[in-house]
Amino acid sequence: GDSVTQMEGPVTLSEEAFLTINCTYTATGYPSLFWYVQYPGEGLQLLLKATKADDKGSNKGFEATYRKETTSFHLEKGSVQVSDSAVYFCARTDTGRRALTFGSGTRLQVQP
Amino acid sequence: GAVVSQHPSRVICKSGTSVKIECRSLDFQATTMFWYRQFPKQSLMLMATSNEGSKATYEQGVEKDKFLINHASLTLSTLTVTSAHPEDSSFYICSARYEGGNTEAFFGQGTRLTVV
């Protein structure tokens, strides 16, 4: 079935460091891919998305490119800030239905 | 973007009582809404898909008699946790999508349920 695999956290970085959070997905159907962010005690907010191969989603300095050949959608940011500390979820649309399948989430901790 | 409002954000209830959680799409019509459950430090697990005017579709392992879902209108879905027990304590999140296309899902703020 559909699945999404994320790198395990927590990821701890210093402010202004480069961030990469790996995400791979099962290659069933033609999914749309998403990154959501969850701040402590809150729901999920869409960070960025890509709907087809080679699309690049970007928002707030974060980027991810839909790579069909490697079934990946890695999240990157060139210079993280303390305010980026949160849990990041990679997700894909389910094949045949309209729910989302989520990765396990990666906690990012940015230290000043 | 579209707004999904979930209420309450936090609730504490006694074992054996029932709790209702509301999920509203404020500025769009959502024929389909989804209910997820999130255990501490874990991902979101789909519980059920709520379809306006028809019965919800539950995921395997989710007790439909315990987690009652009603989708009475195009802007409101409710999840009622019946006869709650401490193991039902969790973070419940709803989401809704526009009709058609591969658009993103819009999520409510979540409800933290604590059963004591």
Short mmCIF file of C-alpha atoms in Angstrom, two decimals:
data_model
loop_
_atom_site.label_atom_id
_atom_site.label_comp_id
_atom_site.label_asym_id
_atom_site.label_seq_id
_atom_site.Cartn_x
_atom_site.Cartn_y
_atom_site.Cartn_z
CA GLY A 1 0.00 0.00 0.00
CA ASP A 2 0.85 3.65 0.12
CA SER A 3 3.51 4.69 2.58
CA VAL A 4 5.84 7.55 3.37
CA THR A 5 9.20 7.14 5.07
CA GLN A 6 10.97 9.98 6.84
CA MET A 7 14.30 10.19 8.53
CA GLU A 8 14.08 9.76 12.27
CA GLY A 9 14.68 12.66 14.53
CA PRO A 10 15.28 14.61 16.46
CA VAL A 11 17.43 16.73 14.23
CA THR A 12 19.38 19.29 16.22
CA LEU A 13 21.01 22.19 14.40
CA SER A 14 22.55 25.50 15.23
CA GLU A 15 20.94 28.65 13.94
CA GLU A 16 21.84 29.41 10.30
CA ALA A 17 22.79 25.81 9.58
CA PHE A 18 21.62 23.98 6.46
CA LEU A 19 18.67 21.65 6.88
CA THR A 20 17.77 18.49 5.02
CA ILE A 21 14.98 16.15 6.08
CA ASN A 22 14.72 13.10 3.87
CA CYS A 23 11.40 11.74 2.68
CA THR A 24 10.65 8.89 0.31
CA TYR A 25 7.29 7.56 -0.82
CA THR A 26 5.91 4.43 -2.43
CA ALA A 27 5.53 4.82 -6.16
CA THR A 28 1.88 3.88 -6.50
CA GLY A 29 -0.32 6.02 -8.66
CA TYR A 30 0.41 9.70 -9.23
CA PRO A 31 0.42 11.23 -5.79
CA SER A 32 0.69 14.81 -4.76
CA LEU A 33 3.33 15.36 -2.12
CA PHE A 34 3.28 17.68 0.86
CA TRP A 35 5.27 18.91 3.78
CA TYR A 36 3.32 19.93 6.86
CA VAL A 37 4.69 21.60 9.99
CA GLN A 38 3.33 21.19 13.50
CA TYR A 39 4.29 23.58 16.26
CA PRO A 40 3.93 22.44 19.88
CA GLY A 41 0.32 21.98 20.89
CA GLU A 42 -1.04 22.98 17.51
CA GLY A 43 -2.51 21.36 14.44
CA LEU A 44 -0.83 20.95 11.10
CA GLN A 45 -0.01 23.75 8.73
CA LEU A 46 0.79 23.21 5.11
CA LEU A 47 4.38 24.23 4.44
CA LEU A 48 4.67 23.40 0.75
CA LYS A 49 3.43 21.01 -1.88
CA ALA A 50 4.18 19.56 -5.32
CA THR A 51 1.65 17.91 -7.55
CA LYS A 52 3.75 16.32 -10.30
CA ALA A 53 7.22 15.10 -11.08
CA ASP A 54 9.98 17.76 -11.13
CA ASP A 55 7.77 20.33 -9.42
CA LYS A 56 9.49 22.32 -6.72
CA GLY A 57 7.46 23.48 -3.76
CA SER A 58 8.78 26.40 -1.76
CA ASN A 59 7.69 28.54 1.15
CA LYS A 60 9.38 30.55 3.91
CA GLY A 61 12.82 29.54 2.66
CA PHE A 62 11.96 25.83 2.61
CA GLU A 63 12.12 23.87 -0.64
CA ALA A 64 11.36 20.35 -1.80
CA THR A 65 11.49 18.85 -5.28
CA TYR A 66 9.27 16.00 -6.46
CA ARG A 67 11.74 13.39 -7.71
CA LYS A 68 9.96 10.56 -9.44
CA GLU A 69 13.14 8.69 -10.35
CA THR A 70 14.18 8.39 -6.72
CA THR A 71 10.63 8.59 -5.25
CA SER A 72 11.84 11.32 -2.94
CA PHE A 73 10.65 14.69 -1.68
CA HIS A 74 13.41 15.90 0.61
CA LEU A 75 12.87 19.11 2.56
CA GLU A 76 15.69 21.67 2.57
CA LYS A 77 16.37 25.09 4.01
CA GLY A 78 19.57 27.00 3.59
CA SER A 79 19.61 28.75 6.96
CA VAL A 80 17.39 27.64 9.80
CA GLN A 81 16.14 29.82 12.61
CA VAL A 82 15.13 29.03 16.17
CA SER A 83 11.53 29.69 15.15
CA ASP A 84 11.73 26.75 12.72
CA SER A 85 11.80 24.34 15.64
CA ALA A 86 8.81 22.08 15.13
CA VAL A 87 7.80 18.66 13.87
CA TYR A 88 7.78 18.24 10.11
CA PHE A 89 5.59 15.69 8.36
CA CYS A 90 5.94 14.47 4.81
CA ALA A 91 2.70 13.25 3.25
CA ARG A 92 1.25 11.95 0.01
CA THR A 93 -2.24 11.61 -1.28
CA ASP A 94 -3.65 8.11 -1.00
CA THR A 95 -4.20 6.10 -4.14
CA GLY A 96 -7.90 5.75 -4.78
CA ARG A 97 -9.09 7.94 -1.93
CA ARG A 98 -8.68 11.47 -0.75
CA ALA A 99 -7.04 11.10 2.63
CA LEU A 100 -3.34 11.65 3.21
CA THR A 101 -0.72 9.16 4.25
CA PHE A 102 1.81 10.69 6.60
CA GLY A 103 5.37 9.90 7.44
CA SER A 104 6.32 9.44 11.06
CA GLY A 105 7.37 13.05 11.48
CA THR A 106 10.79 14.54 12.17
CA ARG A 107 11.37 16.81 15.12
CA LEU A 108 13.69 19.72 14.39
CA GLN A 109 15.37 21.58 17.21
CA VAL A 110 17.29 24.71 16.33
CA GLN A 111 19.60 26.09 18.97
CA PRO A 112 20.64 29.73 19.13
CA GLY B 1 -6.10 29.71 2.37
CA ALA B 2 -9.21 27.89 3.46
CA VAL B 3 -9.94 27.69 7.16
CA VAL B 4 -10.98 24.66 9.14
CA SER B 5 -12.03 25.30 12.70
CA GLN B 6 -12.01 22.56 15.30
CA HIS B 7 -13.60 22.84 18.72
CA PRO B 8 -12.80 22.41 21.53
CA SER B 9 -9.02 22.67 21.47
CA ARG B 10 -8.71 20.91 24.80
CA VAL B 11 -11.10 18.81 26.82
CA ILE B 12 -10.82 16.79 29.98
CA CYS B 13 -13.53 14.30 30.76
CA LYS B 14 -14.21 11.53 33.20
CA SER B 15 -14.08 7.87 32.25
CA GLY B 16 -17.39 6.63 30.96
CA THR B 17 -18.60 9.95 29.63
CA SER B 18 -18.89 11.00 25.99
CA VAL B 19 -17.16 13.88 24.28
CA LYS B 20 -18.12 15.59 21.04
CA ILE B 21 -15.56 17.31 18.82
CA GLU B 22 -16.68 19.62 16.03
CA CYS B 23 -14.94 20.33 12.77
CA ARG B 24 -16.14 23.17 10.57
CA SER B 25 -15.02 24.42 7.20
CA LEU B 26 -15.49 28.16 7.52
CA ASP B 27 -15.20 29.43 3.97
CA PHE B 28 -15.68 26.46 1.70
CA GLN B 29 -17.88 23.42 1.32
CA ALA B 30 -16.31 20.14 2.23
CA THR B 31 -18.14 17.09 0.98
CA THR B 32 -15.48 14.96 2.61
CA MET B 33 -13.76 15.41 5.92
CA PHE B 34 -11.17 13.21 7.56
CA TRP B 35 -10.52 12.40 11.18
CA TYR B 36 -7.02 11.55 12.35
CA ARG B 37 -5.60 10.53 15.66
CA GLN B 38 -2.11 11.33 16.81
CA PHE B 39 -0.41 9.58 19.70
CA PRO B 40 2.42 11.38 21.50
CA LYS B 41 5.48 11.76 19.33
CA GLN B 42 3.91 9.71 16.57
CA SER B 43 2.42 10.39 13.19
CA LEU B 44 -1.20 10.94 12.28
CA MET B 45 -3.28 7.84 11.71
CA LEU B 46 -6.43 8.09 9.66
CA MET B 47 -9.45 6.99 11.68
CA ALA B 48 -12.29 7.58 9.28
CA THR B 49 -13.50 9.42 6.24
CA SER B 50 -16.64 11.43 6.77
CA ASN B 51 -18.98 11.93 3.83
CA GLU B 52 -21.78 14.47 3.95
CA GLY B 53 -25.15 12.79 4.09
CA SER B 54 -23.88 9.24 4.34
CA LYS B 55 -22.20 6.92 6.77
CA ALA B 56 -18.55 7.38 7.56
CA THR B 57 -15.95 4.95 6.32
CA TYR B 58 -13.79 3.67 9.14
CA GLU B 59 -10.26 2.39 8.91
CA GLN B 60 -9.46 -1.12 9.98
CA GLY B 61 -9.19 -1.41 13.73
CA VAL B 62 -11.22 1.70 14.51
CA GLU B 63 -14.37 0.97 16.49
CA LYS B 64 -17.25 2.70 14.76
CA ASP B 65 -19.52 2.32 17.77
CA LYS B 66 -16.98 4.05 19.95
CA PHE B 67 -16.03 6.84 17.58
CA LEU B 68 -19.31 8.13 16.17
CA ILE B 69 -18.96 10.39 13.18
CA ASN B 70 -21.73 12.56 11.82
CA HIS B 71 -21.43 14.77 8.76
CA ALA B 72 -24.76 16.55 8.74
CA SER B 73 -23.88 19.43 6.45
CA LEU B 74 -21.28 20.50 3.91
CA THR B 75 -19.48 22.54 6.55
CA LEU B 76 -19.73 20.47 9.72
CA SER B 77 -18.54 17.06 10.84
CA THR B 78 -18.55 15.82 14.41
CA LEU B 79 -16.64 13.07 16.16
CA THR B 80 -18.12 11.73 19.38
CA VAL B 81 -15.95 9.58 21.59
CA THR B 82 -18.44 7.46 23.50
CA SER B 83 -17.84 5.94 26.92
CA ALA B 84 -14.35 7.37 26.95
CA HIS B 85 -11.49 5.59 28.68
CA PRO B 86 -7.99 6.79 29.54
CA GLU B 87 -6.59 4.95 26.52
CA ASP B 88 -8.70 7.22 24.31
CA SER B 89 -6.64 10.17 25.46
CA SER B 90 -4.99 11.53 22.36
CA PHE B 91 -4.77 14.41 19.93
CA TYR B 92 -7.59 14.30 17.37
CA ILE B 93 -7.29 16.30 14.17
CA CYS B 94 -9.80 16.82 11.40
CA SER B 95 -9.14 17.91 7.86
CA ALA B 96 -11.21 18.86 4.86
CA ARG B 97 -10.58 19.23 1.18
CA TYR B 98 -12.12 21.01 -1.74
CA GLU B 99 -13.90 18.89 -4.24
CA GLY B 100 -11.89 17.81 -7.25
CA GLY B 101 -8.20 17.80 -8.07
CA ASN B 102 -5.14 17.10 -6.02
CA THR B 103 -5.40 19.98 -3.65
CA GLU B 104 -3.96 20.05 -0.20
CA ALA B 105 -5.98 19.20 2.84
CA PHE B 106 -6.74 21.93 5.34
CA PHE B 107 -6.42 20.95 8.94
CA GLY B 108 -8.15 22.01 12.08
CA GLN B 109 -6.18 23.07 15.11
CA GLY B 110 -6.66 19.71 16.77
CA THR B 111 -8.33 18.65 20.01
CA ARG B 112 -6.37 17.28 22.90
CA LEU B 113 -8.58 14.85 24.77
CA THR B 114 -7.61 13.75 28.25
CA VAL B 115 -9.73 11.11 29.93
CA VAL B 116 -9.27 10.86 33.70
#
